[in-house]
Coordinates of C-alpha atoms in Angstrom, one line a residue:
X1 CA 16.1 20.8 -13.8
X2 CA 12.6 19.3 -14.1
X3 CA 12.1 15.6 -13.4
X4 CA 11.2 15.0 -17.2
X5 CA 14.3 16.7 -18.2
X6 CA 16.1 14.5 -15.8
X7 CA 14.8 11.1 -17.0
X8 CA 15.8 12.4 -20.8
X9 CA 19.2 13.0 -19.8
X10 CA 19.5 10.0 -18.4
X11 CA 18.3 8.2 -21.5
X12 CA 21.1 10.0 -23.6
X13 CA 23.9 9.2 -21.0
X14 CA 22.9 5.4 -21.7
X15 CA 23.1 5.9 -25.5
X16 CA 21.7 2.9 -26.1
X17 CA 19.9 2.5 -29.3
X18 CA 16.4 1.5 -27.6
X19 CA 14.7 1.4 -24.4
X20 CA 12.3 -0.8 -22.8
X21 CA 9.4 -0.4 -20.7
X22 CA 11.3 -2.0 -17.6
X23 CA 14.2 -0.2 -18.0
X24 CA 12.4 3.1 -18.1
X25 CA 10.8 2.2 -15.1
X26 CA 14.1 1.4 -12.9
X27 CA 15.8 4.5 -15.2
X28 CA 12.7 6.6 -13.5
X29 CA 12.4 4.8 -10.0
X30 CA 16.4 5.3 -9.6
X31 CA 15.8 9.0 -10.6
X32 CA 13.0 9.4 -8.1
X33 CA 14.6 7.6 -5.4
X34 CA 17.7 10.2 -5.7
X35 CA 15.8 13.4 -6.3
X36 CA 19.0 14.6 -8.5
X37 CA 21.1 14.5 -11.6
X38 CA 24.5 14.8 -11.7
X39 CA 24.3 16.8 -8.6
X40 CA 21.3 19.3 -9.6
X41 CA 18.2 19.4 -8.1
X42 CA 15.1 17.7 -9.9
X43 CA 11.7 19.6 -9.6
X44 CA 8.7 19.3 -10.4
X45 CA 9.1 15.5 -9.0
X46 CA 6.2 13.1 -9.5
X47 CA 4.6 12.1 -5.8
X48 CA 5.3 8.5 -6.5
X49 CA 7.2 6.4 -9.4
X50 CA 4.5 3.7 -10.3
X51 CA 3.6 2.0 -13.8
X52 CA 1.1 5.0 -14.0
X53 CA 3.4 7.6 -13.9
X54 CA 5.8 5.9 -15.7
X55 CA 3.5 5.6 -18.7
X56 CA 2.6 9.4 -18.3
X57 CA 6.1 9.6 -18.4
X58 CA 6.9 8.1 -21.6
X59 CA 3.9 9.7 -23.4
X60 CA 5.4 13.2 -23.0
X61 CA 8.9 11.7 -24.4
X62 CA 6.7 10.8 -27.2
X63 CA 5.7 14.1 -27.5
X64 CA 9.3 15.6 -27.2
X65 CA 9.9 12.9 -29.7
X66 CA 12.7 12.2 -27.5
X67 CA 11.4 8.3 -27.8
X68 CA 9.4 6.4 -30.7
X69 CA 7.7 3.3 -30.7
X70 CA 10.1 0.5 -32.3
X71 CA 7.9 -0.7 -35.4
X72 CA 10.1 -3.8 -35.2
X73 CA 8.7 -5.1 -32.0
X74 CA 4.7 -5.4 -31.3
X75 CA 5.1 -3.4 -28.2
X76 CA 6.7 -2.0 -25.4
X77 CA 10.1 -1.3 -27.2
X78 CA 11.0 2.4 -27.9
X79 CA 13.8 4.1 -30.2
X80 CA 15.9 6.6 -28.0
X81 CA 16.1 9.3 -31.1
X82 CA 19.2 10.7 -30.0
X83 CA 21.4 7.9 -29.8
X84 CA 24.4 7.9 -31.3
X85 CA 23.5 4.7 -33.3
X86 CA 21.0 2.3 -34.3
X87 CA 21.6 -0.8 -32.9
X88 CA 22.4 -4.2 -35.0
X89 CA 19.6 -6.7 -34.6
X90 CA 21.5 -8.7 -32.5
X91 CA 22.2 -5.7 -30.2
X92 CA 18.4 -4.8 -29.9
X93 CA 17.4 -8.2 -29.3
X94 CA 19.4 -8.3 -26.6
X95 CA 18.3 -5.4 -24.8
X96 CA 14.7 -6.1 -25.3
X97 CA 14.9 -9.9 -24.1
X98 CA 17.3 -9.7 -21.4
X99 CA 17.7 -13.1 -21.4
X100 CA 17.7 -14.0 -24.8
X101 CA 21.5 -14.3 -26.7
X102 CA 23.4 -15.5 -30.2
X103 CA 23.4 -19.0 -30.8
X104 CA 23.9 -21.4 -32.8
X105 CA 25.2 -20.6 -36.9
X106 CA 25.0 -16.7 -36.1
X107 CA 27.2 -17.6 -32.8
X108 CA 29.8 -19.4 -35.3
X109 CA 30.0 -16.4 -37.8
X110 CA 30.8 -13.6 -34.8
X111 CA 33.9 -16.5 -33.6
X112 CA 34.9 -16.4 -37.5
X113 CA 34.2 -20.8 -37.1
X114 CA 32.5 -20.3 -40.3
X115 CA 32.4 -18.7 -43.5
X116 CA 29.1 -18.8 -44.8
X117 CA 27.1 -15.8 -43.7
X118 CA 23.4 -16.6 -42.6
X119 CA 20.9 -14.7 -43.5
X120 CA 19.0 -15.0 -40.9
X121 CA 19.6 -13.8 -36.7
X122 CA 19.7 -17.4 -34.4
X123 CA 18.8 -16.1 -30.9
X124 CA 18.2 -18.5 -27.8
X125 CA 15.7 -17.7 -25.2
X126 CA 14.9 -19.5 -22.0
X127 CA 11.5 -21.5 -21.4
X128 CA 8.8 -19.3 -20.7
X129 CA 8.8 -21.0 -16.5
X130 CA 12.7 -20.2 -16.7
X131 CA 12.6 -17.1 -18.3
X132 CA 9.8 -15.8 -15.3
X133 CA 12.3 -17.5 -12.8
X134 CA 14.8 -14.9 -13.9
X135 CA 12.6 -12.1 -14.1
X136 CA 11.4 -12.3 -10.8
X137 CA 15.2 -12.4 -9.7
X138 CA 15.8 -9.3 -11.9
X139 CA 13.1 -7.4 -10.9
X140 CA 14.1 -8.3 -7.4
X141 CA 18.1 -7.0 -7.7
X142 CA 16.7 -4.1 -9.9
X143 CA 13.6 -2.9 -7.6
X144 CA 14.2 -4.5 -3.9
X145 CA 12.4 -0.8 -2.2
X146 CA 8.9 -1.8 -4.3
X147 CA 8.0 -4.5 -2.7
X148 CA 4.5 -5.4 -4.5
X149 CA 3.7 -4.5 -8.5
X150 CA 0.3 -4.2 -9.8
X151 CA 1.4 -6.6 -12.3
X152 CA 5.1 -7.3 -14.2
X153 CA 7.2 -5.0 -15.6
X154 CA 9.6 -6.9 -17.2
X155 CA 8.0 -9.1 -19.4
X156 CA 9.0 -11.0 -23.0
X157 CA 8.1 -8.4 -25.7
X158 CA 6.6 -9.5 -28.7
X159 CA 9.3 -10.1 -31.6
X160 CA 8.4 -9.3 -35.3
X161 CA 9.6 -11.7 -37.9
X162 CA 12.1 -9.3 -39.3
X163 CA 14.5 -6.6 -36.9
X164 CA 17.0 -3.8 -38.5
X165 CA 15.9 -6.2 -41.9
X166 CA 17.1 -9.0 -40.5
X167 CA 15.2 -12.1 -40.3
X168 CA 15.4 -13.6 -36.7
X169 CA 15.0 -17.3 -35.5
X170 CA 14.1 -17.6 -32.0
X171 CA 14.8 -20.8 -30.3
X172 CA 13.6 -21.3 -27.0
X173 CA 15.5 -23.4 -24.8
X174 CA 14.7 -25.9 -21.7
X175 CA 18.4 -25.7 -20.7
X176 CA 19.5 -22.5 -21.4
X177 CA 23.2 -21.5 -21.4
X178 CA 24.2 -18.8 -19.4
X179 CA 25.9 -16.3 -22.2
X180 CA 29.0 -13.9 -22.3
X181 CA 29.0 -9.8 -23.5
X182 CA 30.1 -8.9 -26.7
X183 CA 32.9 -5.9 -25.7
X184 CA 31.6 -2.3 -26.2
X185 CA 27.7 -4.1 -26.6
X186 CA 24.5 -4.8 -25.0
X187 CA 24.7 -8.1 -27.3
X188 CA 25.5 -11.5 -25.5
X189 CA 26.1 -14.6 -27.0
X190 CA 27.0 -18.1 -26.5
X191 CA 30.9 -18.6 -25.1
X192 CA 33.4 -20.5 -27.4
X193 CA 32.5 -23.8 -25.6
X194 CA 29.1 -23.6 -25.5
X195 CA 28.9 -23.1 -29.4
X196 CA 31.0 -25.9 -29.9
X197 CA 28.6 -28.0 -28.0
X198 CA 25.2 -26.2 -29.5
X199 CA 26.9 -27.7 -32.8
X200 CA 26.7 -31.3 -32.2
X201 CA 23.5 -31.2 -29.8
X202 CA 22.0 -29.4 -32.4
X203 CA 24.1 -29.7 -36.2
X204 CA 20.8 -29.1 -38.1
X205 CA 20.9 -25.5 -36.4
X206 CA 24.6 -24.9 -36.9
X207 CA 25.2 -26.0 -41.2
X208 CA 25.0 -29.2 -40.6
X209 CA 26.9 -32.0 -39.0
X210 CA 29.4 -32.5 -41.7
X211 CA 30.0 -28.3 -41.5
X212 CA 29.9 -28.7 -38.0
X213 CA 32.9 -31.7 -38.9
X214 CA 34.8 -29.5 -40.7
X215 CA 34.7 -26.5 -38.2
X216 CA 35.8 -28.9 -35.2
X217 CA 38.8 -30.6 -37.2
X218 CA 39.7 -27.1 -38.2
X219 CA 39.3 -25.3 -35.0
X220 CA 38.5 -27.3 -32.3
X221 CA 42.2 -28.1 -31.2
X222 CA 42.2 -24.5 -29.9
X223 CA 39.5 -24.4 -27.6
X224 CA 39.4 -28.2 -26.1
X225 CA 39.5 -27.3 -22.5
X226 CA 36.3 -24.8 -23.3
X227 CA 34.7 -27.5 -25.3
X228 CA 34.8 -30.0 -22.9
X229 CA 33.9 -28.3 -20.1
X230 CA 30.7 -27.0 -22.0
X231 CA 29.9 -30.4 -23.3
X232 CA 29.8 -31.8 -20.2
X233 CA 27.1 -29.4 -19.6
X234 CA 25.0 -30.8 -21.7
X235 CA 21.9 -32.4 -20.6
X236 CA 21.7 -34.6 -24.0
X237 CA 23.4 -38.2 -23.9
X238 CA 23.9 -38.3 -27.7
X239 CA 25.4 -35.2 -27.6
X240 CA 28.0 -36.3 -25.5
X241 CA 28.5 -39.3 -27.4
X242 CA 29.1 -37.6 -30.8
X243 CA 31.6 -35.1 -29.2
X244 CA 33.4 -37.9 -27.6
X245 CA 33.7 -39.8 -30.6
X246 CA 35.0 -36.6 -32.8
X247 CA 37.5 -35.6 -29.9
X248 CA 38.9 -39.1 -29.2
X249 CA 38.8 -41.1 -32.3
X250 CA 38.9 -37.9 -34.7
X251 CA 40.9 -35.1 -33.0
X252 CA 42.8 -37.9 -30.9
X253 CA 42.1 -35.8 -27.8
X254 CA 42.1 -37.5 -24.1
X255 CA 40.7 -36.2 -21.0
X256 CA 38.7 -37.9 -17.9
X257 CA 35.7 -36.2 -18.9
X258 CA 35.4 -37.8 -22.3
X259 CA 36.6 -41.4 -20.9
X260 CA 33.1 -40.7 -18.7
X261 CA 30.9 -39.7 -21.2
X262 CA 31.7 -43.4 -22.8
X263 CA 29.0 -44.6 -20.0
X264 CA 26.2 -43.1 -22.3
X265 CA 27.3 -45.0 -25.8
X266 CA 24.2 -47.7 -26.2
X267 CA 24.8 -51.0 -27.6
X268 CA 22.1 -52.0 -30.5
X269 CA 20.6 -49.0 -30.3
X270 CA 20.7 -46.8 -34.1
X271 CA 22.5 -43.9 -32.8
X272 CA 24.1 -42.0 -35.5
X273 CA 26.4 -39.2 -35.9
X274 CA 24.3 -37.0 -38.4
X275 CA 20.4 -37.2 -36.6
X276 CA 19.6 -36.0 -40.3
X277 CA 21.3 -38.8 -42.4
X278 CA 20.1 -42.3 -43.1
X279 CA 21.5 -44.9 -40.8
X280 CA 24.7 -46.7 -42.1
X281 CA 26.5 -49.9 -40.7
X282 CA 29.9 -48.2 -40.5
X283 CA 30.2 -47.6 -36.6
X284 CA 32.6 -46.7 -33.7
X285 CA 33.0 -49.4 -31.8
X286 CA 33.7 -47.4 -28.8
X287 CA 30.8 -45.2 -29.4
X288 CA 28.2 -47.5 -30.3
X289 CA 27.3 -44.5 -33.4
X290 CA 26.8 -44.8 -36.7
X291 CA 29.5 -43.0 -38.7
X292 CA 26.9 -41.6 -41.3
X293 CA 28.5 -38.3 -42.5

């Protein structure tokens, strides 16, 4: 089998709807390293597996038609034609950011916390220093034989406005969750807890806080070890300050953590529990928060 045939069989053993540059590369570097495919001989081998021949590589895919350029992403992103299936726009957001994931109002449909059905994709994705910081590790886990590139080969690609017809919303993030795998997907997405807590550091992003009210008298009873474990995560004060006052005074929950987050409640200050609402003198007097919803 030639080394080109090789690297296509590969790609269909994946099945994954699209590829990326990087994971061409390692898919080609791990074929190279082995010289094989499930247990035949690979000829015609390239003398080296380098960005070069790696691009050479995916040209005559191209050819084959074997790959296509995604039109949904600027560049960098290719459709494996032979896949058994498309890909969702979460799912191919996913595999081209590898660190990107489902947050916020999209997060709370794929739970079922919500009923309304937004249009638009919310995907989180780490600060541009962050998200380098965990490509380097990548590239390091993926690649540890090369020990010098000419220049990255994982980098962010270039999202379009709309994916698979969706509209996406990318937030990027300064604290950045680490995310849990859909089962049978490439698509990862905020845990239980952590969307809990994305919804009251961040209501505007998740309905609104008096949705985000209704979801966490409704549901939240089932999930308060999750919840509280994420929210004290957190690196927002207010956050923790809203959540403590829903789960104590509210949901009538106790628990150490929240009896610790009462540290960050600020006397005179015009904290309230909706950031979008107008200030009202109704208040928690163990929160020190305006009860504006």
């Amino acid at each position: 089998m030639k080394f080109t045939d090789g690297v296509e069989q590969a790609l269909l053993k994946r099945d994954l709807p699209i590829i990326t540059y990087y994971d061409f590369f390692v898919l080609g570097h791990s074929l190279f390293q082995r010289r094989e495919w499930n247990g035949e001989p690979l000829k015609r081998m390239p003398q080296g597996w380098d960005q070069t021949r790696a691009n050479n590589a995916i040209k005559r895919m191209e050819e084959r038609r074997a790959l296509v350029p995604d039109s949904d992403f600027r560049s960098g992103v290719w459709r494996v034609t032979q896949a058994t299936r498309a890909g969702s726009a979460e799912e191919v957001v996913c595999i081209a950011d590898p660190f990107a994931y489902v947050s916020h109002l999209s997060a709370m449909q794929r739970y079922s916390l919500t009923e309304r059905s937004p249009k638009a994709l919310h995907v989180t994705t780490p600060r541009r220093d962050l998200w380098n910081q965990l490509r380097n590790n990548r590239v390091r886990d993926d690649l540890p034989e090369i020990e010098d590139l000419d220049k990255p080969v994982l980098y962010r690609p270039g999202f379009k406005d709309i994916i698979r017809r969706r509209p996406v919303i990318m937030h990027i993030s300064s604290h950045p969750w680490t995310p849990v795998p859909l089962s049978g997907e490439e698509t990862r997405i905020t845990s239980i807890g952590q969307t809990f807590a994305d919804m009251i550091a961040e209501p505007g992003l998740c309905g609104g806080m008096r949705h985000v009210l209704d979801v966490w008298e409704r549901d939240a009873d089932q999930w308060l070890p999750e919840i509280v474990e994420a929210v004290d995560q957190l690196n927002s004060k207010i956050a923790k300050v809203r959540a403590g006052y829903i789960l104590s005074e509210v949901l009538d929950f106790d628990d150490p953590a929240i009896a610790r987050w009462e540290a960050f409640a600020q006397r005179g200050g015009s904290r309230k529990l909706d950031p979008e609402a107008d200030y009202l003198p109704e208040f928690s007097e163990r929160w020190m928060i305006s009860l504006n919803v």
